[in-house]
PDB file of C-alpha atoms in Angstrom:
ATOM      1  CA  UNK A   1      88.434 117.316  -9.140  1.00 40.00           C
ATOM      2  CA  UNK A   2      87.719 113.851 -10.103  1.00 45.00           C
ATOM      3  CA  UNK A   3      88.343 110.769  -8.284  1.00 45.00           C
ATOM      4  CA  UNK A   4      92.134 109.384  -8.208  1.00 42.00           C
ATOM      5  CA  UNK A   5      94.219 107.166  -6.017  1.00 45.00           C
ATOM      6  CA  UNK A   6      97.752 107.997  -5.206  1.00 40.00           C
ATOM      7  CA  UNK A   7      99.587 111.207  -4.629  1.00 37.00           C
ATOM      8  CA  UNK A   8      97.699 114.442  -5.474  1.00 38.00           C
ATOM      9  CA  UNK A   9     100.108 115.011  -8.458  1.00 36.00           C
ATOM     10  CA  UNK A  10      98.931 111.856 -10.453  1.00 34.00           C
ATOM     11  CA  UNK A  11      96.569 112.682 -13.210  1.00 36.00           C
ATOM     12  CA  UNK A  12      93.140 111.817 -12.261  1.00 41.00           C
ATOM     13  CA  UNK A  13      90.793 109.286 -13.844  1.00 39.00           C
ATOM     14  CA  UNK A  14      87.208 110.036 -14.499  1.00 37.00           C
ATOM     15  CA  UNK A  15      84.971 109.462 -11.294  1.00 42.00           C
ATOM     16  CA  UNK A  16      83.096 106.586 -12.851  1.00 37.00           C
ATOM     17  CA  UNK A  17      85.857 104.803 -14.613  1.00 38.00           C
ATOM     18  CA  UNK A  18      86.208 101.059 -13.637  1.00 37.00           C
ATOM     19  CA  UNK A  19      89.570 100.297 -15.055  1.00 37.00           C
ATOM     20  CA  UNK A  20      90.646  97.796 -12.403  1.00 37.00           C
ATOM     21  CA  UNK A  21      90.013  96.462  -8.905  1.00 40.00           C
ATOM     22  CA  UNK A  22      92.592  98.980  -7.518  1.00 46.00           C
ATOM     23  CA  UNK A  23      90.112 101.795  -7.975  1.00 73.00           C
ATOM     24  CA  UNK A  24      87.472 100.276  -5.914  1.00 85.00           C
ATOM     25  CA  UNK A  25      86.606 100.994  -2.500  1.00 90.00           C
ATOM     26  CA  UNK A  26      86.811  98.226   0.238  1.00 90.00           C
ATOM     27  CA  UNK A  27      84.365  98.638   3.223  1.00 90.00           C
ATOM     28  CA  UNK A  28      86.029  97.786   6.403  1.00 87.00           C
ATOM     29  CA  UNK A  29      82.809  97.498   8.591  1.00 83.00           C
ATOM     30  CA  UNK A  30      83.400  95.597  11.885  1.00 86.00           C
ATOM     31  CA  UNK A  31      87.015  94.821  10.827  1.00 81.00           C
ATOM     32  CA  UNK A  32      88.041  95.121  14.515  1.00 80.00           C
ATOM     33  CA  UNK A  33      85.880  92.214  15.553  1.00 85.00           C
ATOM     34  CA  UNK A  34      86.832  89.698  12.695  1.00 86.00           C
ATOM     35  CA  UNK A  35      85.673  86.468  14.786  1.00 88.00           C
ATOM     36  CA  UNK A  36      82.267  88.011  15.405  1.00 89.00           C
ATOM     37  CA  UNK A  37      81.523  88.655  11.691  1.00 90.00           C
ATOM     38  CA  UNK A  38      79.479  85.284  11.024  1.00 91.00           C
ATOM     39  CA  UNK A  39      77.479  86.117  14.138  1.00 94.00           C
ATOM     40  CA  UNK A  40      76.899  89.797  13.294  1.00 93.00           C
ATOM     41  CA  UNK A  41      75.790  88.528   9.724  1.00 94.00           C
ATOM     42  CA  UNK A  42      73.268  86.276  11.274  1.00 95.00           C
ATOM     43  CA  UNK A  43      71.831  88.908  13.493  1.00 95.00           C
ATOM     44  CA  UNK A  44      71.834  91.578  10.871  1.00 95.00           C
ATOM     45  CA  UNK A  45      70.149  89.186   8.416  1.00 96.00           C
ATOM     46  CA  UNK A  46      67.462  88.317  10.972  1.00 96.00           C
ATOM     47  CA  UNK A  47      66.978  92.162  11.662  1.00 95.00           C
ATOM     48  CA  UNK A  48      66.810  92.742   7.988  1.00 96.00           C
ATOM     49  CA  UNK A  49      64.041  90.214   7.468  1.00 96.00           C
ATOM     50  CA  UNK A  50      62.014  91.494  10.417  1.00 95.00           C
ATOM     51  CA  UNK A  51      62.317  95.060   9.007  1.00 95.00           C
ATOM     52  CA  UNK A  52      61.131  93.872   5.481  1.00 95.00           C
ATOM     53  CA  UNK A  53      58.177  91.877   7.027  1.00 94.00           C
ATOM     54  CA  UNK A  54      57.034  94.674   9.418  1.00 92.00           C
ATOM     55  CA  UNK A  55      57.273  97.440   6.872  1.00 94.00           C
ATOM     56  CA  UNK A  56      55.606  95.373   4.253  1.00 95.00           C
ATOM     57  CA  UNK A  57      52.916  94.421   6.580  1.00 92.00           C
ATOM     58  CA  UNK A  58      52.167  98.152   7.493  1.00 92.00           C
ATOM     59  CA  UNK A  59      52.138  98.765   3.698  1.00 93.00           C
ATOM     60  CA  UNK A  60      49.565  96.089   2.994  1.00 91.00           C
ATOM     61  CA  UNK A  61      47.450  96.790   5.981  1.00 89.00           C
ATOM     62  CA  UNK A  62      47.214 100.572   5.278  1.00 90.00           C
ATOM     63  CA  UNK A  63      46.436 100.009   1.749  1.00 90.00           C
ATOM     64  CA  UNK A  64      43.906  97.207   1.786  1.00 87.00           C
ATOM     65  CA  UNK A  65      42.013  97.680   5.101  1.00 84.00           C
ATOM     66  CA  UNK A  66      39.230 100.429   4.654  1.00 81.00           C
ATOM     67  CA  UNK A  67      39.477 101.357   8.308  1.00 81.00           C
ATOM     68  CA  UNK A  68      42.811 102.550   7.794  1.00 86.00           C
ATOM     69  CA  UNK A  69      42.134 105.230   5.137  1.00 86.00           C
ATOM     70  CA  UNK A  70      42.934 108.305   7.353  1.00 89.00           C
ATOM     71  CA  UNK A  71      45.752 110.751   6.427  1.00 92.00           C
ATOM     72  CA  UNK A  72      47.642 109.362   9.588  1.00 91.00           C
ATOM     73  CA  UNK A  73      47.867 106.014   7.929  1.00 92.00           C
ATOM     74  CA  UNK A  74      48.752 107.315   4.539  1.00 94.00           C
ATOM     75  CA  UNK A  75      51.696 109.028   5.901  1.00 94.00           C
ATOM     76  CA  UNK A  76      52.663 105.933   7.862  1.00 92.00           C
ATOM     77  CA  UNK A  77      52.586 103.672   4.606  1.00 94.00           C
ATOM     78  CA  UNK A  78      54.970 106.326   2.959  1.00 95.00           C
ATOM     79  CA  UNK A  79      57.192 106.156   6.024  1.00 94.00           C
ATOM     80  CA  UNK A  80      57.232 102.375   5.759  1.00 94.00           C
ATOM     81  CA  UNK A  81      58.039 102.451   2.036  1.00 95.00           C
ATOM     82  CA  UNK A  82      61.119 104.948   2.949  1.00 95.00           C
ATOM     83  CA  UNK A  83      62.340 102.324   5.613  1.00 94.00           C
ATOM     84  CA  UNK A  84      62.075  99.536   3.087  1.00 95.00           C
ATOM     85  CA  UNK A  85      64.192 101.451   0.507  1.00 95.00           C
ATOM     86  CA  UNK A  86      66.594 102.544   3.179  1.00 93.00           C
ATOM     87  CA  UNK A  87      67.102  98.866   4.312  1.00 94.00           C
ATOM     88  CA  UNK A  88      67.520  97.429   0.817  1.00 95.00           C
ATOM     89  CA  UNK A  89      70.216 100.058   0.168  1.00 94.00           C
ATOM     90  CA  UNK A  90      72.132  99.391   3.377  1.00 94.00           C
ATOM     91  CA  UNK A  91      71.754  95.781   4.621  1.00 94.00           C
ATOM     92  CA  UNK A  92      72.603  93.735   1.619  1.00 94.00           C
ATOM     93  CA  UNK A  93      75.965  95.384   1.164  1.00 92.00           C
ATOM     94  CA  UNK A  94      76.663  95.092   4.741  1.00 92.00           C
ATOM     95  CA  UNK A  95      76.010  91.305   4.665  1.00 93.00           C
ATOM     96  CA  UNK A  96      78.450  91.177   1.771  1.00 91.00           C
ATOM     97  CA  UNK A  97      81.079  93.160   3.847  1.00 90.00           C
ATOM     98  CA  UNK A  98      80.702  90.950   6.821  1.00 91.00           C
ATOM     99  CA  UNK A  99      81.034  87.548   4.761  1.00 89.00           C
ATOM    100  CA  UNK A 100      83.226  88.647   2.023  1.00 86.00           C
ATOM    101  CA  UNK A 101      85.550  91.223   3.641  1.00 80.00           C
ATOM    102  CA  UNK A 102      87.743  91.743   0.600  1.00 75.00           C
ATOM    103  CA  UNK A 103      84.915  92.347  -1.721  1.00 82.00           C
ATOM    104  CA  UNK A 104      85.326  95.877  -3.344  1.00 84.00           C
ATOM    105  CA  UNK A 105      82.671  98.371  -4.385  1.00 89.00           C
ATOM    106  CA  UNK A 106      83.092 100.483  -7.380  1.00 90.00           C
ATOM    107  CA  UNK A 107      83.157 104.274  -7.221  1.00 91.00           C
ATOM    108  CA  UNK A 108      79.911 104.361  -8.970  1.00 92.00           C
ATOM    109  CA  UNK A 109      78.239 101.867  -6.557  1.00 92.00           C
ATOM    110  CA  UNK A 110      79.460 103.688  -3.545  1.00 94.00           C
ATOM    111  CA  UNK A 111      78.085 106.921  -4.960  1.00 95.00           C
ATOM    112  CA  UNK A 112      74.790 105.156  -5.627  1.00 95.00           C
ATOM    113  CA  UNK A 113      74.541 104.153  -2.208  1.00 95.00           C
ATOM    114  CA  UNK A 114      75.508 107.370  -0.674  1.00 95.00           C
ATOM    115  CA  UNK A 115      72.898 109.087  -3.004  1.00 95.00           C
ATOM    116  CA  UNK A 116      70.088 106.836  -1.868  1.00 95.00           C
ATOM    117  CA  UNK A 117      71.239 107.145   1.921  1.00 93.00           C
ATOM    118  CA  UNK A 118      71.154 111.023   1.977  1.00 93.00           C
ATOM    119  CA  UNK A 119      67.760 110.789  -0.071  1.00 95.00           C
ATOM    120  CA  UNK A 120      66.073 108.422   2.241  1.00 93.00           C
ATOM    121  CA  UNK A 121      67.318 110.444   5.510  1.00 91.00           C
ATOM    122  CA  UNK A 122      65.916 113.601   3.793  1.00 93.00           C
ATOM    123  CA  UNK A 123      62.661 112.119   2.918  1.00 94.00           C
ATOM    124  CA  UNK A 124      62.041 110.506   6.277  1.00 93.00           C
ATOM    125  CA  UNK A 125      62.967 113.932   8.045  1.00 93.00           C
ATOM    126  CA  UNK A 126      60.141 115.684   5.862  1.00 95.00           C
ATOM    127  CA  UNK A 127      57.694 112.624   6.264  1.00 95.00           C
ATOM    128  CA  UNK A 128      58.084 112.828  10.112  1.00 94.00           C
ATOM    129  CA  UNK A 129      57.373 116.483   9.839  1.00 95.00           C
ATOM    130  CA  UNK A 130      54.242 116.143   7.810  1.00 95.00           C
ATOM    131  CA  UNK A 131      52.892 113.465  10.311  1.00 94.00           C
ATOM    132  CA  UNK A 132      53.504 115.740  13.266  1.00 94.00           C
ATOM    133  CA  UNK A 133      51.446 118.563  11.368  1.00 94.00           C
ATOM    134  CA  UNK A 134      48.751 116.060  10.527  1.00 94.00           C
ATOM    135  CA  UNK A 135      48.481 115.242  14.423  1.00 93.00           C
ATOM    136  CA  UNK A 136      48.443 118.983  15.120  1.00 94.00           C
ATOM    137  CA  UNK A 137      45.413 119.670  12.632  1.00 94.00           C
ATOM    138  CA  UNK A 138      43.594 116.558  14.000  1.00 91.00           C
ATOM    139  CA  UNK A 139      44.013 117.661  17.803  1.00 92.00           C
ATOM    140  CA  UNK A 140      44.114 121.362  17.580  1.00 91.00           C
ATOM    141  CA  UNK A 141      41.902 121.858  14.584  1.00 91.00           C
ATOM    142  CA  UNK A 142      39.354 118.989  14.645  1.00 89.00           C
ATOM    143  CA  UNK A 143      36.388 120.548  13.112  1.00 90.00           C
ATOM    144  CA  UNK A 144      38.488 121.443  10.004  1.00 92.00           C
ATOM    145  CA  UNK A 145      40.479 118.478   9.909  1.00 92.00           C
ATOM    146  CA  UNK A 146      38.696 116.857   6.741  1.00 89.00           C
ATOM    147  CA  UNK A 147      38.864 120.215   4.941  1.00 91.00           C
ATOM    148  CA  UNK A 148      42.439 121.000   5.634  1.00 93.00           C
ATOM    149  CA  UNK A 149      43.924 117.396   5.131  1.00 93.00           C
ATOM    150  CA  UNK A 150      42.348 116.629   1.799  1.00 93.00           C
ATOM    151  CA  UNK A 151      43.508 113.837  -0.479  1.00 92.00           C
ATOM    152  CA  UNK A 152      44.970 116.306  -2.818  1.00 94.00           C
ATOM    153  CA  UNK A 153      47.129 117.967  -0.035  1.00 95.00           C
ATOM    154  CA  UNK A 154      48.252 114.607   1.433  1.00 95.00           C
ATOM    155  CA  UNK A 155      49.495 113.433  -2.140  1.00 96.00           C
ATOM    156  CA  UNK A 156      51.231 116.859  -2.551  1.00 96.00           C
ATOM    157  CA  UNK A 157      52.907 116.664   0.813  1.00 95.00           C
ATOM    158  CA  UNK A 158      54.098 113.020   0.169  1.00 96.00           C
ATOM    159  CA  UNK A 159      55.384 114.008  -3.268  1.00 96.00           C
ATOM    160  CA  UNK A 160      57.226 116.897  -1.867  1.00 95.00           C
ATOM    161  CA  UNK A 161      58.737 114.570   0.778  1.00 95.00           C
ATOM    162  CA  UNK A 162      60.064 111.945  -1.780  1.00 94.00           C
ATOM    163  CA  UNK A 163      61.340 114.424  -4.263  1.00 94.00           C
ATOM    164  CA  UNK A 164      62.943 116.866  -1.808  1.00 89.00           C
ATOM    165  CA  UNK A 165      65.967 114.617  -1.053  1.00 88.00           C
ATOM    166  CA  UNK A 166      66.817 114.013  -4.720  1.00 92.00           C
ATOM    167  CA  UNK A 167      68.406 117.477  -5.586  1.00 92.00           C
ATOM    168  CA  UNK A 168      70.163 117.700  -2.114  1.00 90.00           C
ATOM    169  CA  UNK A 169      71.811 114.060  -2.256  1.00 94.00           C
ATOM    170  CA  UNK A 170      72.643 114.498  -5.808  1.00 95.00           C
ATOM    171  CA  UNK A 171      74.571 117.689  -5.466  1.00 95.00           C
ATOM    172  CA  UNK A 172      76.697 116.474  -2.384  1.00 95.00           C
ATOM    173  CA  UNK A 173      77.126 113.053  -3.821  1.00 96.00           C
ATOM    174  CA  UNK A 174      78.661 114.510  -7.101  1.00 95.00           C
ATOM    175  CA  UNK A 175      80.542 117.042  -5.130  1.00 95.00           C
ATOM    176  CA  UNK A 176      82.134 114.682  -2.849  1.00 95.00           C
ATOM    177  CA  UNK A 177      83.117 112.308  -5.609  1.00 94.00           C
ATOM    178  CA  UNK A 178      84.739 115.019  -7.591  1.00 93.00           C
ATOM    179  CA  UNK A 179      87.531 115.377  -4.795  1.00 92.00           C
ATOM    180  CA  UNK A 180      90.698 113.442  -5.164  1.00 91.00           C
ATOM    181  CA  UNK A 181      90.984 110.082  -2.943  1.00 88.00           C
ATOM    182  CA  UNK A 182      94.461 109.691  -2.001  1.00 83.00           C
ATOM    183  CA  UNK A 183      96.121 106.802  -0.061  1.00 68.00           C
ATOM    184  CA  UNK A 184      94.452 103.549   1.040  1.00 75.00           C
ATOM    185  CA  UNK A 185      90.895 103.085  -0.493  1.00 82.00           C
ATOM    186  CA  UNK A 186      89.679 101.520   2.576  1.00 86.00           C
ATOM    187  CA  UNK A 187      86.355 102.930   4.066  1.00 88.00           C
ATOM    188  CA  UNK A 188      86.186 102.281   7.871  1.00 85.00           C
ATOM    189  CA  UNK A 189      82.484 101.837   7.742  1.00 87.00           C
ATOM    190  CA  UNK A 190      79.852  99.258   6.703  1.00 90.00           C
ATOM    191  CA  UNK A 191      78.384 101.658   3.864  1.00 91.00           C
ATOM    192  CA  UNK A 192      79.390 104.631   1.812  1.00 92.00           C
ATOM    193  CA  UNK A 193      78.730 107.787   4.047  1.00 89.00           C
ATOM    194  CA  UNK A 194      80.026 111.363   4.003  1.00 88.00           C
ATOM    195  CA  UNK A 195      82.153 111.169   7.064  1.00 84.00           C
ATOM    196  CA  UNK A 196      84.114 107.866   6.293  1.00 86.00           C
ATOM    197  CA  UNK A 197      84.613 109.218   2.627  1.00 90.00           C
ATOM    198  CA  UNK A 198      85.870 112.634   3.811  1.00 88.00           C
ATOM    199  CA  UNK A 199      88.784 111.009   5.703  1.00 85.00           C
ATOM    200  CA  UNK A 200      89.916 109.681   2.510  1.00 89.00           C
ATOM    201  CA  UNK A 201      89.890 113.060   0.630  1.00 90.00           C
ATOM    202  CA  UNK A 202      93.406 114.624   0.117  1.00 89.00           C
ATOM    203  CA  UNK A 203      92.094 118.167  -0.518  1.00 90.00           C
ATOM    204  CA  UNK A 204      90.701 121.056   1.449  1.00 90.00           C
ATOM    205  CA  UNK A 205      87.097 120.305   2.141  1.00 91.00           C
ATOM    206  CA  UNK A 206      86.166 123.038   4.419  1.00 91.00           C
ATOM    207  CA  UNK A 207      83.669 124.612   1.973  1.00 94.00           C
ATOM    208  CA  UNK A 208      82.246 121.294   1.239  1.00 94.00           C
ATOM    209  CA  UNK A 209      81.692 120.567   5.137  1.00 89.00           C
ATOM    210  CA  UNK A 210      80.243 124.152   5.766  1.00 91.00           C
ATOM    211  CA  UNK A 211      77.785 123.487   2.878  1.00 93.00           C
ATOM    212  CA  UNK A 212      76.880 119.953   4.426  1.00 89.00           C
ATOM    213  CA  UNK A 213      76.410 121.535   7.711  1.00 87.00           C
ATOM    214  CA  UNK A 214      74.074 124.299   6.356  1.00 91.00           C
ATOM    215  CA  UNK A 215      72.235 121.680   4.405  1.00 90.00           C
ATOM    216  CA  UNK A 216      71.884 119.488   7.550  1.00 87.00           C
ATOM    217  CA  UNK A 217      70.390 122.198   9.422  1.00 87.00           C
ATOM    218  CA  UNK A 218      67.945 123.024   6.736  1.00 90.00           C
ATOM    219  CA  UNK A 219      67.026 119.207   6.252  1.00 90.00           C
ATOM    220  CA  UNK A 220      67.087 118.116   9.942  1.00 88.00           C
ATOM    221  CA  UNK A 221      67.182 120.977  12.494  1.00 88.00           C
ATOM    222  CA  UNK A 222      64.331 123.115  10.757  1.00 91.00           C
ATOM    223  CA  UNK A 223      61.914 120.126  10.486  1.00 92.00           C
ATOM    224  CA  UNK A 224      62.684 119.160  14.035  1.00 92.00           C
ATOM    225  CA  UNK A 225      61.904 122.547  15.320  1.00 93.00           C
ATOM    226  CA  UNK A 226      58.834 122.464  13.228  1.00 94.00           C
ATOM    227  CA  UNK A 227      57.886 119.025  14.948  1.00 95.00           C
ATOM    228  CA  UNK A 228      58.710 120.428  18.474  1.00 93.00           C
ATOM    229  CA  UNK A 229      56.471 123.418  17.676  1.00 95.00           C
ATOM    230  CA  UNK A 230      53.679 121.307  16.648  1.00 93.00           C
ATOM    231  CA  UNK A 231      53.848 119.122  19.693  1.00 93.00           C
ATOM    232  CA  UNK A 232      54.000 122.017  21.989  1.00 93.00           C
ATOM    233  CA  UNK A 233      50.704 123.233  20.506  1.00 93.00           C
ATOM    234  CA  UNK A 234      49.426 119.891  20.796  1.00 92.00           C
ATOM    235  CA  UNK A 235      50.232 119.438  24.481  1.00 91.00           C
ATOM    236  CA  UNK A 236      48.893 122.977  25.228  1.00 91.00           C
ATOM    237  CA  UNK A 237      45.551 121.935  23.478  1.00 90.00           C
ATOM    238  CA  UNK A 238      45.449 118.596  25.329  1.00 89.00           C
ATOM    239  CA  UNK A 239      46.004 120.080  28.867  1.00 87.00           C
ATOM    240  CA  UNK A 240      43.077 122.190  28.089  1.00 87.00           C
ATOM    241  CA  UNK A 241      40.659 119.339  27.357  1.00 85.00           C
ATOM    242  CA  UNK A 242      38.148 118.878  30.129  1.00 84.00           C
ATOM    243  CA  UNK A 243      38.050 114.965  29.828  1.00 81.00           C
ATOM    244  CA  UNK A 244      40.601 112.601  31.054  1.00 82.00           C
ATOM    245  CA  UNK A 245      39.453 110.128  28.387  1.00 81.00           C
ATOM    246  CA  UNK A 246      39.827 112.787  25.566  1.00 78.00           C
ATOM    247  CA  UNK A 247      43.475 113.777  26.854  1.00 82.00           C
ATOM    248  CA  UNK A 248      44.472 110.114  27.074  1.00 82.00           C
ATOM    249  CA  UNK A 249      43.137 109.329  23.401  1.00 79.00           C
ATOM    250  CA  UNK A 250      44.898 112.537  22.115  1.00 79.00           C
ATOM    251  CA  UNK A 251      48.069 111.686  23.566  1.00 81.00           C
ATOM    252  CA  UNK A 252      47.883 107.936  22.594  1.00 80.00           C
ATOM    253  CA  UNK A 253      47.556 108.978  18.836  1.00 78.00           C
ATOM    254  CA  UNK A 254      50.905 110.940  18.984  1.00 85.00           C
ATOM    255  CA  UNK A 255      53.018 108.773  21.303  1.00 85.00           C
ATOM    256  CA  UNK A 256      54.129 106.330  18.449  1.00 84.00           C
ATOM    257  CA  UNK A 257      55.135 109.079  16.199  1.00 87.00           C
ATOM    258  CA  UNK A 258      57.039 110.955  19.064  1.00 88.00           C
ATOM    259  CA  UNK A 259      58.923 107.773  19.910  1.00 88.00           C
ATOM    260  CA  UNK A 260      59.945 107.316  16.098  1.00 88.00           C
ATOM    261  CA  UNK A 261      61.101 111.098  16.005  1.00 90.00           C
ATOM    262  CA  UNK A 262      63.241 110.644  19.197  1.00 88.00           C
ATOM    263  CA  UNK A 263      64.782 107.444  17.955  1.00 86.00           C
ATOM    264  CA  UNK A 264      65.646 109.100  14.370  1.00 88.00           C
ATOM    265  CA  UNK A 265      66.844 112.311  15.433  1.00 86.00           C
ATOM    266  CA  UNK A 266      68.919 111.119  18.469  1.00 82.00           C
ATOM    267  CA  UNK A 267      71.013 108.879  16.172  1.00 79.00           C
ATOM    268  CA  UNK A 268      71.146 110.702  12.677  1.00 78.00           C
ATOM    269  CA  UNK A 269      71.929 114.011  14.377  1.00 71.00           C
ATOM    270  CA  UNK A 270      75.076 112.493  16.099  1.00 68.00           C
ATOM    271  CA  UNK A 271      76.470 111.439  12.716  1.00 68.00           C
ATOM    272  CA  UNK A 272      75.228 114.068  10.167  1.00 65.00           C
ATOM    273  CA  UNK A 273      75.790 117.240  12.264  1.00 64.00           C
ATOM    274  CA  UNK A 274      79.408 116.763  12.653  1.00 59.00           C
ATOM    275  CA  UNK A 275      80.687 114.964   9.468  1.00 53.00           C
ATOM    276  CA  UNK A 276      84.360 114.970  10.605  1.00 55.00           C
ATOM    277  CA  UNK A 277      83.797 114.622  14.206  1.00 51.00           C
ATOM    278  CA  UNK A 278      86.393 113.112  16.634  1.00 54.00           C
ATOM    279  CA  UNK A 279      84.394 109.998  17.122  1.00 60.00           C
ATOM    280  CA  UNK A 280      86.121 106.829  16.580  1.00 69.00           C
ATOM    281  CA  UNK A 281      85.116 104.619  13.347  1.00 68.00           C
ATOM    282  CA  UNK A 282      83.919 101.811  15.714  1.00 73.00           C
ATOM    283  CA  UNK A 283      81.604 104.287  17.506  1.00 74.00           C
ATOM    284  CA  UNK A 284      80.389 105.617  14.337  1.00 76.00           C
ATOM    285  CA  UNK A 285      79.428 102.332  13.176  1.00 83.00           C
ATOM    286  CA  UNK A 286      77.320 101.496  16.219  1.00 81.00           C
ATOM    287  CA  UNK A 287      75.554 104.825  16.031  1.00 80.00           C
ATOM    288  CA  UNK A 288      74.819 104.219  12.417  1.00 84.00           C
ATOM    289  CA  UNK A 289      73.529 100.866  13.135  1.00 87.00           C
ATOM    290  CA  UNK A 290      70.858 102.485  15.252  1.00 84.00           C
ATOM    291  CA  UNK A 291      69.244 104.455  12.388  1.00 84.00           C
ATOM    292  CA  UNK A 292      70.069 101.910   9.497  1.00 88.00           C
ATOM    293  CA  UNK A 293      68.907  98.747  11.276  1.00 90.00           C
ATOM    294  CA  UNK A 294      67.375  99.131  14.650  1.00 89.00           C
ATOM    295  CA  UNK A 295      64.897 102.069  13.902  1.00 89.00           C
ATOM    296  CA  UNK A 296      63.553 100.754  10.609  1.00 91.00           C
ATOM    297  CA  UNK A 297      62.905  97.383  12.497  1.00 92.00           C
ATOM    298  CA  UNK A 298      61.333  98.867  15.500  1.00 89.00           C
ATOM    299  CA  UNK A 299      59.105 101.450  13.632  1.00 88.00           C
ATOM    300  CA  UNK A 300      56.436  98.946  12.489  1.00 87.00           C
ATOM    301  CA  UNK A 301      56.415  97.398  16.141  1.00 86.00           C
ATOM    302  CA  UNK A 302      56.039 100.779  17.645  1.00 86.00           C
ATOM    303  CA  UNK A 303      53.001 101.747  15.513  1.00 82.00           C
ATOM    304  CA  UNK A 304      51.365  98.327  15.376  1.00 77.00           C
ATOM    305  CA  UNK A 305      51.755  97.655  19.225  1.00 70.00           C
ATOM    306  CA  UNK A 306      50.604 101.051  20.324  1.00 67.00           C
ATOM    307  CA  UNK A 307      47.694 101.565  17.801  1.00 75.00           C
ATOM    308  CA  UNK A 308      44.593  99.673  18.263  1.00 77.00           C
ATOM    309  CA  UNK A 309      43.254 100.358  14.834  1.00 79.00           C
ATOM    310  CA  UNK A 310      46.251  98.758  13.377  1.00 81.00           C
ATOM    311  CA  UNK A 311      46.080  95.753  15.478  1.00 77.00           C
ATOM    312  CA  UNK A 312      42.347  95.471  14.724  1.00 80.00           C
ATOM    313  CA  UNK A 313      43.301  95.504  11.050  1.00 78.00           C
ATOM    314  CA  UNK A 314      45.848  92.930  11.523  1.00 77.00           C
ATOM    315  CA  UNK A 315      43.540  90.716  13.172  1.00 79.00           C
ATOM    316  CA  UNK A 316      40.812  91.191  10.306  1.00 80.00           C
ATOM    317  CA  UNK A 317      43.558  90.165   7.961  1.00 75.00           C
ATOM    318  CA  UNK A 318      44.537  87.022   9.961  1.00 74.00           C
ATOM    319  CA  UNK A 319      40.899  86.027  10.444  1.00 72.00           C
ATOM    320  CA  UNK A 320      40.152  86.726   6.454  1.00 67.00           C
ATOM    321  CA  UNK A 321      43.280  84.513   5.405  1.00 61.00           C
ATOM    322  CA  UNK A 322      41.963  81.778   7.980  1.00 59.00           C
ATOM    323  CA  UNK A 323      38.607  81.720   6.495  1.00 56.00           C
ATOM    324  CA  UNK A 324      39.717  81.707   2.811  1.00 57.00           C
ATOM    325  CA  UNK A 325      41.936  78.581   3.494  1.00 53.00           C
ATOM    326  CA  UNK A 326      38.943  76.611   5.134  1.00 55.00           C
ATOM    327  CA  UNK A 327      37.985  73.971   2.624  1.00 54.00           C
TER     328      UNK A 327
END
């Protein structure tokens, strides 16, 4: 059924019709703390700029520095690009919601945001899995690493990660926006997500929710199990290494990725595994902030502060810029 406002018996409008402002959604992000909205907007803007700066820097370093040509840094560049897309999809609308609370968002704009959110989350799940497998091959199959992780395979894995989220997000976005939306058209969230939109639907969504749960298991839990399996084998291999230096070096190359995996799954799982869970809207917003703002901002810091090669590349870039500016 298409999108409609009002009682279920009222004839429905086309889902992308933009006939009046009454058909727009209104995001109510942080409406429970109106006095803090300007402060939150300033804080989130600073985090957004740090996120863009850090991830753009990762993209530039891994693209321009010849020492960062390993597959690990190729995957890291793709992860940074996903985080940039994710932040650009979420934060500008969040800032508008905080500074202009009554500003509406059209159904097609809301659907597009949901489409990009689901696509980015799916791509990140698969990218983190590819990065874990890369570390497994590097540590457990070091003699065959160059042959296995060829440039062709890396590009194929990355293309799969980017494209895999498109059909999943497209199906569930179109499906959700063909339900009738009745009553108040206010979304108690700071972006268009499945859970707050489901609370506005006046129809039986059990089949939809079941399919969302199945897709979530396939997109999030299966990759997580693969990551856990990779790290179990990595740990087993590392413990058999005779050299303490070798064990420390092997574990240090995995630590950054493992921290990112824990941050990502500990927050997204809470929201997406139970789309209609009994959490309050306020608590959902706080958890959502963790993976929409905090994690994309921390990822570049985690990888740069714990990686000597990234820090060395950053130092070379700074020295090169200083030399080029000397008259």
